[in-house]
XYZ file of C-alpha atoms in Angstrom:
756
model
C -32.534 27.762 -6.540
C -32.434 30.960 -4.517
C -34.123 33.965 -6.086
C -30.927 36.010 -5.863
C -28.930 33.462 -7.862
C -30.168 34.727 -11.226
C -32.458 37.204 -12.877
C -34.728 36.729 -15.861
C -34.282 39.535 -18.366
C -34.275 40.201 -22.091
C -32.102 41.710 -24.798
C -32.971 42.826 -28.310
C -30.674 41.386 -30.940
C -29.134 44.709 -32.005
C -28.175 45.454 -28.410
C -26.577 42.009 -28.097
C -24.578 42.612 -31.269
C -23.273 45.926 -29.939
C -22.426 44.419 -26.541
C -20.450 41.683 -28.282
C -18.648 44.218 -30.487
C -17.688 46.330 -27.488
C -16.568 43.315 -25.477
C -19.154 43.586 -22.700
C -20.539 40.135 -23.572
C -17.946 37.398 -24.114
C -18.768 35.382 -27.211
C -16.220 32.770 -28.365
C -13.850 34.158 -30.973
C -15.502 34.212 -34.394
C -12.338 32.560 -35.734
C -12.874 29.360 -33.761
C -14.192 26.345 -35.661
C -17.931 26.820 -36.124
C -20.014 23.675 -35.853
C -23.534 24.684 -36.881
C -24.621 23.857 -40.433
C -25.792 26.694 -42.681
C -29.166 24.968 -42.946
C -29.542 25.205 -39.173
C -28.781 28.924 -39.307
C -31.399 29.314 -42.045
C -33.958 27.594 -39.831
C -33.034 29.896 -36.941
C -33.791 33.004 -39.017
C -36.996 31.435 -40.318
C -38.181 30.734 -36.772
C -37.390 34.279 -35.662
C -39.178 35.703 -38.723
C -42.305 33.714 -37.888
C -42.182 34.696 -34.241
C -41.426 31.226 -32.950
C -39.464 30.782 -29.702
C -35.782 30.083 -30.341
C -34.610 29.163 -26.875
C -33.286 30.957 -23.837
C -29.803 32.420 -23.626
C -27.843 32.057 -20.424
C -25.160 34.522 -19.329
C -22.933 34.458 -16.258
C -21.530 37.520 -14.565
C -17.743 37.361 -14.475
C -17.486 39.378 -11.281
C -14.705 41.460 -12.840
C -14.519 45.126 -12.042
C -15.263 47.563 -14.857
C -12.124 48.259 -16.880
C -10.249 45.151 -15.724
C -7.681 44.154 -18.347
C -7.258 40.623 -19.639
C -4.150 38.826 -18.467
C -1.391 39.266 -21.013
C -3.694 41.303 -23.238
C -3.411 44.664 -24.939
C -4.648 47.908 -23.417
C -7.999 47.580 -25.163
C -8.478 43.936 -24.115
C -10.939 44.248 -21.251
C -12.581 41.525 -19.214
C -16.237 41.321 -20.297
C -19.028 41.815 -17.810
C -20.921 38.715 -18.962
C -19.914 35.445 -20.547
C -22.190 33.295 -22.691
C -22.819 29.887 -21.121
C -25.727 28.710 -23.282
C -26.457 30.082 -26.756
C -22.946 30.481 -28.147
C -23.731 28.895 -31.522
C -26.942 30.886 -31.938
C -25.246 34.170 -31.111
C -22.254 33.381 -33.319
C -24.639 32.628 -36.206
C -26.603 35.835 -35.704
C -23.485 37.943 -35.214
C -21.886 36.532 -38.395
C -24.977 37.105 -40.563
C -25.832 40.590 -39.280
C -22.252 41.902 -39.400
C -20.868 39.929 -42.349
C -17.979 38.622 -40.234
C -16.352 35.434 -41.501
C -16.390 32.198 -39.542
C -13.897 29.369 -39.748
C -15.096 25.863 -40.558
C -14.083 22.587 -38.953
C -11.632 22.179 -41.849
C -10.136 25.595 -40.987
C -11.457 27.369 -44.065
C -12.716 30.943 -43.691
C -16.114 31.694 -45.166
C -19.044 34.023 -44.800
C -22.447 32.730 -43.845
C -24.731 33.831 -46.682
C -28.489 33.460 -46.433
C -31.067 34.450 -49.032
C -34.689 35.569 -48.655
C -37.541 35.256 -51.169
C -40.192 37.823 -50.209
C -42.814 36.341 -52.547
C -43.349 33.322 -50.295
C -41.346 34.464 -47.239
C -38.747 31.739 -47.609
C -35.157 31.674 -46.340
C -32.562 29.622 -48.220
C -28.834 28.977 -48.140
C -27.324 31.071 -50.917
C -25.890 29.176 -53.886
C -25.026 29.970 -57.517
C -28.604 29.428 -58.721
C -30.052 31.722 -56.066
C -27.484 34.396 -56.958
C -29.000 34.541 -60.439
C -32.636 34.280 -59.351
C -34.259 37.752 -59.210
C -36.899 36.436 -56.807
C -34.274 36.379 -54.019
C -32.339 38.892 -52.020
C -29.218 36.734 -52.317
C -27.432 38.014 -49.197
C -29.573 39.351 -46.368
C -26.511 40.761 -44.575
C -26.911 43.775 -46.871
C -30.121 44.665 -45.000
C -28.087 45.653 -41.917
C -24.880 47.091 -43.358
C -26.162 50.616 -44.062
C -27.236 49.997 -47.637
C -30.762 48.894 -46.881
C -32.607 51.254 -49.264
C -30.328 50.601 -52.214
C -30.556 46.849 -51.584
C -34.357 46.909 -51.633
C -34.420 49.170 -54.710
C -32.003 46.903 -56.593
C -34.041 43.839 -55.668
C -37.331 45.349 -56.850
C -35.820 46.533 -60.140
C -34.310 43.083 -60.856
C -37.584 41.401 -59.964
C -39.546 43.668 -62.294
C -37.121 42.953 -65.132
C -37.319 39.245 -64.463
C -41.102 39.354 -64.686
C -41.031 41.379 -67.932
C -42.902 44.314 -66.540
C -43.456 46.687 -63.652
C -44.675 45.548 -60.265
C -48.035 46.844 -59.091
C -47.988 49.277 -56.189
C -49.818 46.786 -54.014
C -47.372 43.986 -54.775
C -44.383 46.285 -54.268
C -45.725 47.407 -50.891
C -46.272 43.801 -49.832
C -42.745 42.779 -50.813
C -41.202 45.821 -49.092
C -43.185 45.048 -45.957
C -41.801 41.502 -45.885
C -38.243 42.706 -46.420
C -38.805 45.222 -43.593
C -39.787 42.322 -41.337
C -36.455 40.657 -42.048
C -34.549 43.854 -41.261
C -36.605 44.266 -38.087
C -35.226 40.969 -36.798
C -32.544 43.203 -35.298
C -35.255 44.084 -32.758
C -36.043 40.438 -31.955
C -36.122 40.070 -28.190
C -34.286 37.164 -26.583
C -35.116 35.811 -23.174
C -31.893 35.826 -21.145
C -31.134 34.269 -17.785
C -28.334 36.204 -16.113
C -26.589 34.267 -13.377
C -24.929 36.304 -10.663
C -21.201 36.214 -9.974
C -21.943 34.377 -6.713
C -23.126 31.279 -8.615
C -20.576 28.476 -8.746
C -19.965 26.103 -11.638
C -22.091 23.295 -10.169
C -25.099 25.590 -9.860
C -24.571 26.872 -13.394
C -24.384 23.321 -14.719
C -27.577 22.356 -12.877
C -29.500 25.342 -14.234
C -28.169 24.673 -17.720
C -29.450 21.095 -17.676
C -32.863 22.120 -16.373
C -33.493 24.749 -19.042
C -31.901 22.847 -21.912
C -34.501 20.727 -23.681
C -31.839 18.338 -25.036
C -30.553 17.555 -21.549
C -26.987 18.386 -22.539
C -24.508 18.588 -19.696
C -21.776 21.180 -19.536
C -18.246 19.831 -19.613
C -15.946 21.027 -16.825
C -13.148 21.643 -19.307
C -15.514 23.831 -21.342
C -16.110 25.919 -18.215
C -12.435 26.654 -17.857
C -11.946 27.292 -21.574
C -14.797 29.772 -21.386
C -13.165 31.430 -18.394
C -9.909 31.636 -20.328
C -11.769 33.477 -23.088
C -12.929 36.008 -20.537
C -9.760 36.625 -18.563
C -7.016 35.288 -20.827
C -8.097 35.171 -24.457
C -4.478 34.941 -25.599
C -4.014 31.740 -23.589
C -7.015 30.018 -25.093
C -6.003 31.130 -28.561
C -2.541 29.596 -28.021
C -4.120 26.240 -27.207
C -6.345 26.388 -30.267
C -3.523 27.410 -32.597
C -1.448 24.490 -31.289
C -4.299 22.013 -31.804
C -5.081 23.363 -35.243
C -1.427 23.054 -36.290
C -1.509 19.413 -35.200
C -4.166 18.549 -37.808
C -4.161 21.283 -40.474
C -2.184 20.064 -43.528
C -1.722 23.674 -44.638
C 0.590 24.341 -41.678
C 4.233 24.086 -42.728
C 7.465 23.981 -40.775
C 7.826 22.751 -37.181
C 4.428 21.741 -35.826
C 2.816 19.561 -33.162
C 1.679 17.054 -35.811
C 2.375 13.510 -34.619
C 1.279 9.909 -35.220
C -0.388 9.365 -31.839
C -2.906 12.073 -31.048
C -4.872 14.968 -32.512
C -4.984 17.038 -29.331
C -7.938 19.195 -28.352
C -7.721 22.423 -26.311
C -9.414 20.858 -23.303
C -6.904 17.986 -23.264
C -3.957 20.380 -23.245
C -5.741 22.470 -20.644
C -5.861 19.403 -18.397
C -2.120 19.016 -18.802
C -1.551 22.663 -17.887
C -3.797 22.435 -14.851
C -2.052 19.259 -13.681
C 1.372 20.845 -14.080
C 0.431 24.171 -12.461
C -1.784 23.008 -9.597
C -1.184 19.252 -9.190
C -4.855 18.800 -9.972
C -6.367 15.954 -11.922
C -9.921 16.926 -11.095
C -11.249 20.063 -12.736
C -13.998 20.385 -10.130
C -12.398 23.218 -8.162
C -10.158 24.726 -10.809
C -12.871 26.984 -12.184
C -13.240 28.647 -8.801
C -9.481 28.918 -8.400
C -9.115 30.667 -11.732
C -11.908 33.077 -10.880
C -9.738 34.112 -7.951
C -11.983 32.485 -5.359
C -10.541 31.342 -2.048
C -11.827 27.780 -1.645
C -11.970 28.204 2.130
C -13.726 31.583 2.460
C -15.442 31.882 -0.919
C -14.067 35.416 -1.346
C -13.061 36.461 -4.854
C -9.871 38.452 -5.266
C -8.586 39.978 -8.552
C -5.055 39.645 -7.194
C -5.548 35.960 -6.480
C -7.058 35.446 -9.919
C -4.050 37.095 -11.559
C -1.649 34.942 -9.530
C -3.489 31.735 -10.446
C -3.523 32.599 -14.131
C 0.170 33.414 -13.942
C 0.831 29.877 -12.687
C -1.273 28.477 -15.501
C 0.455 30.710 -18.052
C 3.916 29.433 -17.122
C 2.664 25.846 -17.159
C 1.027 26.309 -20.554
C 4.280 27.629 -22.009
C 5.839 24.274 -21.140
C 2.832 22.275 -22.355
C 2.834 23.730 -25.876
C 6.603 23.925 -26.217
C 7.281 21.885 -29.369
C 10.527 20.431 -28.037
C 8.780 19.201 -24.880
C 5.871 17.835 -26.897
C 7.943 15.809 -29.335
C 10.489 14.656 -26.758
C 7.583 13.319 -24.719
C 6.055 11.511 -27.695
C 9.395 9.779 -28.252
C 8.628 7.982 -24.980
C 5.618 6.320 -26.607
C 7.750 5.182 -29.514
C 10.383 3.940 -27.081
C 7.634 1.924 -25.357
C 6.939 0.087 -28.628
C 3.883 2.062 -29.736
C 3.833 3.240 -33.338
C 0.681 5.267 -33.893
C -2.950 5.978 -33.142
C -4.010 2.508 -34.217
C -2.267 1.173 -31.108
C -3.734 3.758 -28.700
C -6.970 2.804 -26.936
C -6.748 5.485 -24.223
C -6.046 9.101 -25.137
C -6.230 9.808 -21.402
C -3.102 7.690 -20.945
C -1.290 9.859 -23.499
C -2.488 13.132 -21.956
C -2.023 12.294 -18.281
C 1.387 10.728 -18.830
C 2.463 13.988 -20.480
C 1.816 15.716 -17.143
C 4.213 13.318 -15.439
C 6.838 13.878 -18.137
C 6.601 17.654 -17.657
C 6.813 17.300 -13.884
C 9.897 15.134 -14.253
C 11.470 17.725 -16.509
C 10.443 20.911 -14.710
C 10.258 19.950 -11.046
C 12.885 17.203 -10.851
C 15.361 18.313 -13.517
C 15.617 15.027 -15.423
C 17.228 15.126 -18.864
C 15.530 13.749 -21.977
C 17.167 10.271 -22.076
C 16.476 9.621 -18.378
C 12.882 10.744 -18.741
C 12.438 8.604 -21.831
C 13.358 5.471 -19.895
C 11.129 6.255 -16.903
C 8.107 7.493 -18.841
C 8.208 4.716 -21.451
C 7.869 2.171 -18.626
C 5.083 4.173 -17.039
C 3.137 4.598 -20.280
C 3.423 0.895 -21.130
C 1.968 0.064 -17.703
C -0.713 2.773 -17.686
C -1.977 1.968 -21.189
C -1.872 -1.814 -20.765
C -3.703 -1.864 -17.426
C -6.250 0.807 -18.410
C -5.089 2.994 -15.527
C -6.835 6.089 -16.863
C -9.855 4.400 -18.432
C -12.227 4.063 -15.494
C -12.566 7.077 -13.195
C -9.511 8.745 -14.798
C -9.692 12.001 -12.819
C -9.578 10.158 -9.503
C -6.591 8.134 -10.623
C -4.541 11.013 -11.996
C -5.386 13.084 -8.915
C -3.935 10.324 -6.739
C -0.852 10.014 -8.950
C -0.201 13.762 -8.887
C -0.642 13.856 -5.113
C 2.088 11.261 -4.719
C 4.445 13.195 -7.004
C 3.665 16.470 -5.186
C 4.794 14.878 -1.904
C 8.287 14.213 -3.283
C 11.259 16.482 -2.712
C 11.600 18.866 -5.693
C 14.893 18.647 -7.525
C 15.443 15.012 -6.498
C 15.367 12.983 -9.730
C 15.968 9.688 -7.920
C 12.826 10.218 -5.831
C 10.756 10.754 -9.007
C 12.229 7.675 -10.684
C 11.810 5.503 -7.602
C 8.198 6.527 -7.030
C 7.058 5.915 -10.606
C 8.862 2.586 -10.797
C 7.346 1.593 -7.458
C 3.862 2.191 -8.854
C 4.721 0.278 -12.035
C 5.803 -2.709 -9.934
C 2.694 -2.510 -7.770
C 0.599 -3.014 -10.930
C 2.797 -5.426 -12.869
C 2.887 -8.135 -10.208
C 3.628 -11.802 -10.789
C -0.108 -12.570 -10.663
C -0.748 -9.899 -13.261
C 1.617 -11.506 -15.773
C 0.621 -15.087 -15.029
C -3.145 -14.784 -14.529
C -4.636 -11.338 -15.143
C -2.977 -10.625 -18.478
C -3.786 -14.019 -20.055
C -7.372 -13.504 -18.929
C -7.427 -10.022 -20.499
C -6.187 -11.599 -23.748
C -9.272 -13.843 -23.739
C -11.267 -11.598 -26.043
C -12.066 -11.039 -29.697
C -12.047 -7.247 -29.388
C -9.740 -5.838 -32.052
C -8.975 -2.741 -29.936
C -7.792 -4.344 -26.734
C -5.091 -2.697 -24.569
C -3.669 -6.162 -23.885
C -3.443 -6.884 -27.621
C -1.649 -3.606 -28.295
C 0.726 -4.366 -25.441
C 1.583 -7.553 -27.345
C 2.185 -5.546 -30.530
C 4.347 -3.078 -28.597
C 6.344 -5.975 -27.143
C 6.880 -7.423 -30.631
C 8.253 -4.049 -31.702
C 10.539 -3.913 -28.676
C 11.758 -7.455 -29.438
C 12.428 -6.556 -33.092
C 10.047 -9.305 -34.207
C 9.303 -10.361 -37.769
C 6.028 -11.183 -39.456
C 5.218 -14.872 -39.399
C 6.982 -16.636 -42.302
C 8.622 -13.360 -43.356
C 11.768 -11.263 -42.964
C 9.678 -8.074 -42.692
C 9.813 -6.375 -39.294
C 6.472 -5.862 -37.595
C 7.488 -2.351 -36.480
C 8.018 -1.341 -40.120
C 4.538 -2.313 -41.271
C 2.997 -0.611 -38.212
C 4.454 2.767 -39.162
C 1.524 5.216 -39.450
C 2.415 6.313 -42.981
C 2.264 2.720 -44.270
C -1.251 2.462 -45.688
C -0.802 -0.055 -48.509
C -4.095 -1.989 -48.534
C -3.895 -5.633 -47.524
C -0.102 -5.597 -47.432
C -0.246 -7.185 -43.992
C -3.043 -9.110 -42.334
C -3.871 -10.547 -38.955
C -4.290 -14.116 -40.090
C -6.435 -16.798 -38.427
C -3.981 -19.492 -37.323
C -6.933 -21.867 -37.241
C -8.758 -20.709 -40.410
C -12.467 -19.909 -40.240
C -13.455 -22.613 -42.718
C -11.411 -25.213 -40.877
C -13.068 -24.290 -37.551
C -16.519 -24.314 -39.166
C -15.842 -27.893 -40.206
C -15.374 -28.661 -36.512
C -18.611 -26.922 -35.594
C -16.934 -23.775 -34.217
C -18.656 -20.769 -35.793
C -19.270 -18.280 -32.977
C -17.516 -15.013 -33.810
C -15.964 -14.529 -30.369
C -14.337 -17.970 -30.553
C -13.270 -17.811 -34.180
C -11.900 -14.260 -33.979
C -10.235 -14.625 -30.574
C -7.077 -12.540 -30.552
C -5.158 -15.647 -29.506
C -6.088 -17.095 -32.917
C -4.584 -14.183 -34.847
C -1.014 -13.556 -36.020
C 0.607 -10.941 -38.253
C 1.435 -12.330 -41.656
C 2.476 -11.043 -45.060
C -0.510 -11.025 -47.439
C 0.972 -13.411 -50.069
C 1.646 -15.952 -47.326
C -1.934 -15.631 -46.112
C -3.142 -16.418 -49.639
C -1.095 -19.619 -49.670
C -2.618 -20.851 -46.427
C -6.251 -20.255 -47.320
C -8.479 -22.593 -45.306
C -5.973 -25.387 -44.802
C -5.694 -27.572 -41.740
C -2.948 -26.022 -39.509
C -1.249 -29.412 -39.397
C -0.901 -29.313 -43.195
C 0.061 -25.705 -43.860
C 2.443 -25.383 -40.885
C 4.730 -28.104 -42.186
C 4.723 -26.647 -45.695
C 5.300 -23.027 -44.628
C 8.143 -23.827 -42.211
C 9.991 -26.308 -44.408
C 12.688 -23.814 -45.471
C 12.875 -21.680 -42.317
C 15.676 -23.524 -40.575
C 15.576 -24.573 -36.943
C 16.985 -21.309 -35.564
C 14.513 -19.031 -37.354
C 11.659 -21.419 -36.668
C 12.396 -21.344 -32.944
C 12.622 -17.548 -32.980
C 9.364 -17.109 -34.886
C 7.437 -19.535 -32.726
C 8.635 -17.544 -29.691
C 7.688 -14.137 -31.125
C 4.274 -15.373 -32.230
C 3.677 -17.260 -28.967
C 3.023 -20.614 -30.622
C 2.941 -23.575 -28.212
C 5.044 -26.608 -29.049
C 3.009 -28.805 -31.390
C 0.295 -26.146 -31.513
C -1.011 -27.350 -34.880
C -1.923 -30.687 -33.275
C -3.768 -29.257 -30.268
C -7.510 -29.002 -29.941
C -8.663 -25.426 -30.461
C -9.613 -24.615 -26.845
C -6.304 -25.901 -25.477
C -4.405 -23.973 -28.156
C -6.088 -20.683 -27.223
C -5.414 -21.145 -23.523
C -1.746 -22.007 -23.995
C -1.135 -19.260 -26.537
C -2.615 -16.586 -24.254
C -0.107 -17.571 -21.599
C 2.770 -17.382 -24.090
C 1.571 -14.028 -25.439
C 1.608 -12.681 -21.877
C 5.197 -13.948 -21.521
C 6.207 -12.170 -24.745
C 4.626 -8.961 -23.414
C 6.574 -9.362 -20.196
C 9.810 -9.986 -22.102
C 9.231 -6.956 -24.307
C 8.504 -4.782 -21.305
C 11.733 -6.008 -19.699
C 13.617 -4.281 -22.526
C 12.495 -0.980 -21.043
C 14.578 -1.751 -17.942
C 17.886 -1.546 -19.807
C 17.447 -5.119 -21.074
C 17.484 -6.419 -17.498
C 14.765 -8.997 -16.777
C 11.931 -7.230 -15.021
C 11.217 -8.745 -11.617
C 7.922 -7.625 -10.081
C 9.158 -7.417 -6.512
C 6.430 -5.238 -5.056
C 6.406 -5.953 -1.323
C 3.554 -5.127 1.040
C 5.523 -2.030 2.046
C 5.737 -1.016 -1.630
C 1.981 -1.463 -2.005
C 1.286 0.580 1.120
C 3.648 3.277 -0.106
C 1.850 3.336 -3.480
C -1.458 4.026 -1.700
C -5.028 3.044 -2.490
C -5.829 3.134 -6.187
C -7.625 1.320 -8.976
C -5.657 -1.827 -8.095
C -4.867 -1.451 -4.378
C -7.296 -1.465 -1.431
C -6.656 -1.282 2.327
C -8.929 -2.827 4.975
C -8.314 -2.496 8.699
C -9.942 -5.845 9.495
C -12.132 -8.514 7.945
C -14.185 -9.542 11.012
C -13.460 -7.283 13.977
C -15.119 -3.864 14.286
C -12.440 -1.500 15.527
C -15.060 1.128 16.355
C -17.457 -1.173 18.252
C -14.743 -3.385 19.699
C -16.521 -6.623 18.774
C -17.070 -9.213 16.058
C -18.993 -7.801 13.075
C -19.928 -10.293 10.350
C -21.009 -7.470 8.011
C -17.333 -6.705 7.464
C -16.939 -10.102 5.813
C -19.168 -8.997 2.937
C -17.009 -5.903 2.496
C -14.060 -8.239 1.858
C -16.117 -10.324 -0.573
C -17.321 -7.366 -2.638
C -13.818 -5.850 -2.743
C -12.341 -9.062 -4.146
C -15.294 -9.333 -6.549
C -14.647 -5.762 -7.754
C -10.946 -6.455 -8.357
C -11.764 -9.684 -10.222
C -14.137 -7.800 -12.512
C -11.620 -5.032 -13.234
C -7.859 -5.273 -13.708
C -7.090 -7.285 -10.595
C -4.880 -5.930 -7.839
C -4.173 -6.389 -4.169
C -6.283 -6.234 -0.993
C -4.252 -5.613 2.164
C -5.995 -6.624 5.409
C -4.569 -5.132 8.577
C -3.898 -1.680 7.092
C -6.172 1.331 7.647
C -7.196 3.882 4.998
C -4.216 6.089 5.821
C -1.703 3.286 5.361
C -1.135 2.709 9.078
C -0.286 -0.897 10.041
C -2.870 -2.356 12.457
C -2.021 -6.033 12.049
C -4.262 -9.091 12.228
C -4.408 -9.799 15.971
C -8.010 -8.566 16.325
C -9.200 -10.754 13.443
C -7.238 -13.766 14.619
C -8.753 -13.753 18.090
C -12.273 -14.014 16.565
C -11.254 -17.399 15.125
C -10.265 -18.880 18.473
C -7.847 -21.828 18.104
C -7.821 -21.271 14.318
C -6.329 -17.813 14.806
C -3.104 -18.575 12.985
C -1.792 -17.845 9.514
C -3.026 -21.184 8.195
C -6.370 -20.954 9.987
C -6.963 -17.401 8.791
C -6.134 -18.333 5.196
C -8.489 -21.318 5.348
C -11.307 -19.153 6.721
C -10.689 -16.433 4.121
C -10.590 -18.903 1.255
C -13.874 -20.492 2.401
C -15.479 -17.055 2.748
C -14.596 -16.143 -0.837
C -15.467 -19.490 -2.390
C -18.828 -19.573 -0.590
C -19.829 -16.049 -1.502
C -18.514 -15.624 -5.066
C -19.897 -17.158 -8.263
C -16.605 -18.857 -9.137
C -13.904 -20.685 -7.215
C -10.944 -18.494 -6.334
C -8.200 -21.071 -6.734
C -5.809 -19.817 -9.411
C -7.078 -16.239 -9.402
C -6.720 -15.285 -5.720
C -3.498 -15.843 -3.800
C -3.047 -15.220 -0.087
C 0.256 -14.454 1.597
C 1.511 -12.747 4.759
C 4.226 -10.232 5.442
C 5.416 -8.757 8.709
C 5.634 -4.952 8.629
C 6.866 -3.070 11.687
C 6.410 -6.248 13.709
C 2.748 -6.683 12.717
C 1.194 -9.228 10.371
C -0.495 -8.038 7.166
C -2.523 -10.324 4.901
C -1.931 -9.593 1.210
C -4.705 -10.931 -1.040
C -3.433 -10.864 -4.643
C -6.375 -10.843 -7.058
C -6.011 -11.540 -10.782
C -8.384 -10.162 -13.384
C -11.087 -12.707 -14.112
C -11.681 -14.027 -17.611
C -15.453 -13.806 -17.096
C -17.931 -11.834 -14.934
C -17.937 -12.685 -11.223
C -20.899 -12.092 -8.903
C -21.109 -11.829 -5.123
C -23.888 -12.891 -2.775
C -25.738 -10.127 -0.973
C -25.667 -10.267 2.831
C -27.248 -13.516 3.928
C -28.316 -14.435 0.408
C -28.075 -17.799 -1.276
C -27.564 -16.673 -4.868
C -24.652 -14.574 -6.146
C -26.371 -11.610 -7.816
C -24.250 -8.534 -6.992
C -21.883 -7.296 -9.700
C -19.075 -5.186 -8.247
C -16.387 -3.327 -10.194
C -13.291 -1.451 -9.067
C -13.636 2.174 -10.181
C -10.915 4.537 -9.068
C -10.111 3.658 -5.465
C -13.600 2.381 -4.651
C -15.772 -0.666 -5.310
C -18.988 0.186 -7.147
C -21.996 -2.032 -7.772
C -23.385 -1.912 -11.331
C -26.948 -2.751 -12.327
C -28.988 -3.171 -15.501
C -27.668 -1.507 -18.655
C -24.581 -0.211 -16.861
C -23.649 -3.780 -15.925
C -24.340 -5.186 -19.393
C -22.424 -2.401 -21.127
C -19.455 -2.838 -18.812
C -19.346 -6.591 -19.373
C -19.491 -6.139 -23.146
C -16.762 -3.499 -23.101
C -14.524 -5.358 -20.660
C -14.775 -8.947 -21.883
C -15.865 -8.429 -25.497
C-alpha cells in the first residue's frame, strides 16, 4: 500500500469520547442493537487495566468539508470528519460505560452497561444484585468518570470499613485508592489508530481491514454503504432500522411491516433502494457514487454526492412505504407461498421487490396487474434458484434489461418479464430438469416448495382428508403434529426390503401431506394393504382428484420402490406446471421460448451464447480447443439448473450462423451431420450419456442457422474430460453468466447442497 494511503496515529480514550460526542468521529448510533456481551466488555476493561493490547482502531476520512450538513438533517447535524471502520463495538462499549449512555439489546430493550470493580484483587465483574450488596465492590464504575469521583471513592471506603467491622489501615486505604485511580486513568488509555485518507477506495479499505484483523473478517459491501449513510444521511439509515425493527418487535402496535415471509434487515432494504434508484444490483461501485465520486475521473463533488443521495432518498421512501411493502408481499401469496417455511431464498424475495417497485414507479402498473406479473416472476425465480448462485450478477443483468425499456410502457415491462420466465420454464425444464431436481431428500428444496405452492394454487386437500393444504400451511398454525409429511412407503416396510439409506427412504417423492390421525392408522403397513383400506370410502371422483394432487402413479402401491419414485417425480413436476399455469389467468402455460426470445433475454445463469464450436473467427481456421469450451459449458448447465446453449450467436447477441462450423465438417456439414458430430463430442467427453438430458434443434434467424442446445439439469454430478484427457475429471458449474470449475471442498460442498 502506498505510504500516503494512511497514517498511523494514536488517540487517548477521553479524546475519542469527546470527538464522538461532538460528532467529529462517526460512531454508530448508541440506540442500534448492540451485539457484544457484557462479559466481553468486562474483559476489555480488564485488558486495558493490565496494559494488554486491545487491538487497532481504523478510521476513514469522509472527505467532507468542515461544517458540511447531513442530508435531510437538522442544523446541528454535521458530517463527521472520520468514520469508524474497525472498532465500532469496542468504542460503543467504552462510550457507554464512561458516559452512562444506554444501549439497546438485540431484543430492543434499553439498558445500561454496568461493570463493577473489586480493588482488593483488581477484578472486574458484571454487576448483579449480589455485587450491589457486596462492600468489596464499586458496583458501577461509570461513577468514576461522571464528576463524582471523590464522593464515590469515599463512599466505597466507608462501606468497606463497615463491612470489615473496623477502620482500614492507612497503607491499605492508599493501596485501594491507587487501584481505583488506575481504573479512572483508563480515560488516558492510548489507542493505536490507522487513519485512512479520503483518497482510499472501498476495496483498499477492505484489504487493509483484512490484513490487520486477526480474525480474518471481511467487510460486507452493504455495511460500507450503511456506514456511509450514518455519516452523510443518519436519518435515512435510522428509517431503515426503524422499519426492520417494527417488522420483528412484538411491542410495535398498529400498521407495521410485520409479515409471514421475511424479517428484513437494513442492508437488504438498502439493496432494494439502490436497485430502484440506480439500476444497480452490484454494490461494488455504489459506495463511490454515494461519496460523490465521478467513476470516470475519480473526482469527489459535494454537489454530486447530494444529488446521488437525493435519488436514494426518493427510492427509499418507496421501499419502506407500508402500502408498497404489503401489496408486494401479496404477490408471494398469489404465487402459492404461505410463509417463511416455504422460502429458501431471501434474495428472491428482496430482488423481486425491486422489480415490483420498478413496475409501479417507472411503468405505472396498478396493483392487480403487478400482482399477476410479479407472482409469475417470483414463482420462476424462487423455483429455479435464480438469485442463489452469483445473485448480484443475475440481478444486475435483470435490472439492465428493465432499464433498457421505454419508461411508462407497462406492456413492455410485462412482455420482458414474461419473456424471461418462458426462457427459464422451457419444455425440457418441466419434463427433465424439474423431475431431476425433485430427486433429493433435502427437506428445504426449492423444487419441493414449488410443489407445495402449486398444491395451494390448485386448492388441493391433504391426502385422505377434506382439509385444505393451504390452511394448514398458514404461518400462525403451529399445532404440533397436526399435519405430517407421511412416508408413502413406510420406513419399516422399506427396511424389510433392505432399503435403509436415509436419502432413499426420505426422498421427497416418498412424502405426502397427511392428517396426523390418518398417519397413525397407516403405521408401517404395506402400501398395497393400507391404500385399499384408506380409499374404500373416498368415491371414484375424489380418489381421482387426490391421486392427481398427490402425484400418485396408477397402481403406485404395486410398483417397485425405484420405479415409483421415478414416476412420481414426473407427476409432481406436472402438478407444479399445472399450478403455475393458474398464474396465467387459468390458461395452460405453453413454454414457447424461441431462439429469438432466448437471444432477447440475453446471457444469464441459464443462457449462453457461443459464436462457433470449431471455427476460430479471430484466426480464420479450425480450432479444436473450442470444442472443449462447448463441452464444459454443457457440463456446467447440467450441474446447475439446466438452460440453453446457442451456437452461432456472439456475446452481444449478433447472429453469425453456422456456415463456418459446417464447412469444417466437409460433406457432413449439414444439420444432421452437425447434430451427429455434436452429440458424439458430448457423449465422448462427458461422464454420462446425453440422451434424454440434452436436446439439439435448429432455428433460422435473419436467414442464418442457429443451433439451440437445450440442457436439462442432471440428477447427479457430471464431469468433463480435460483437453486431450481420457478420464472425465473436471467439474464445471454455471455461476451467473459464466462456467466455473470447482475443486476440492468447494466441489464437495456444492454437490451436497445441490443434490442432497
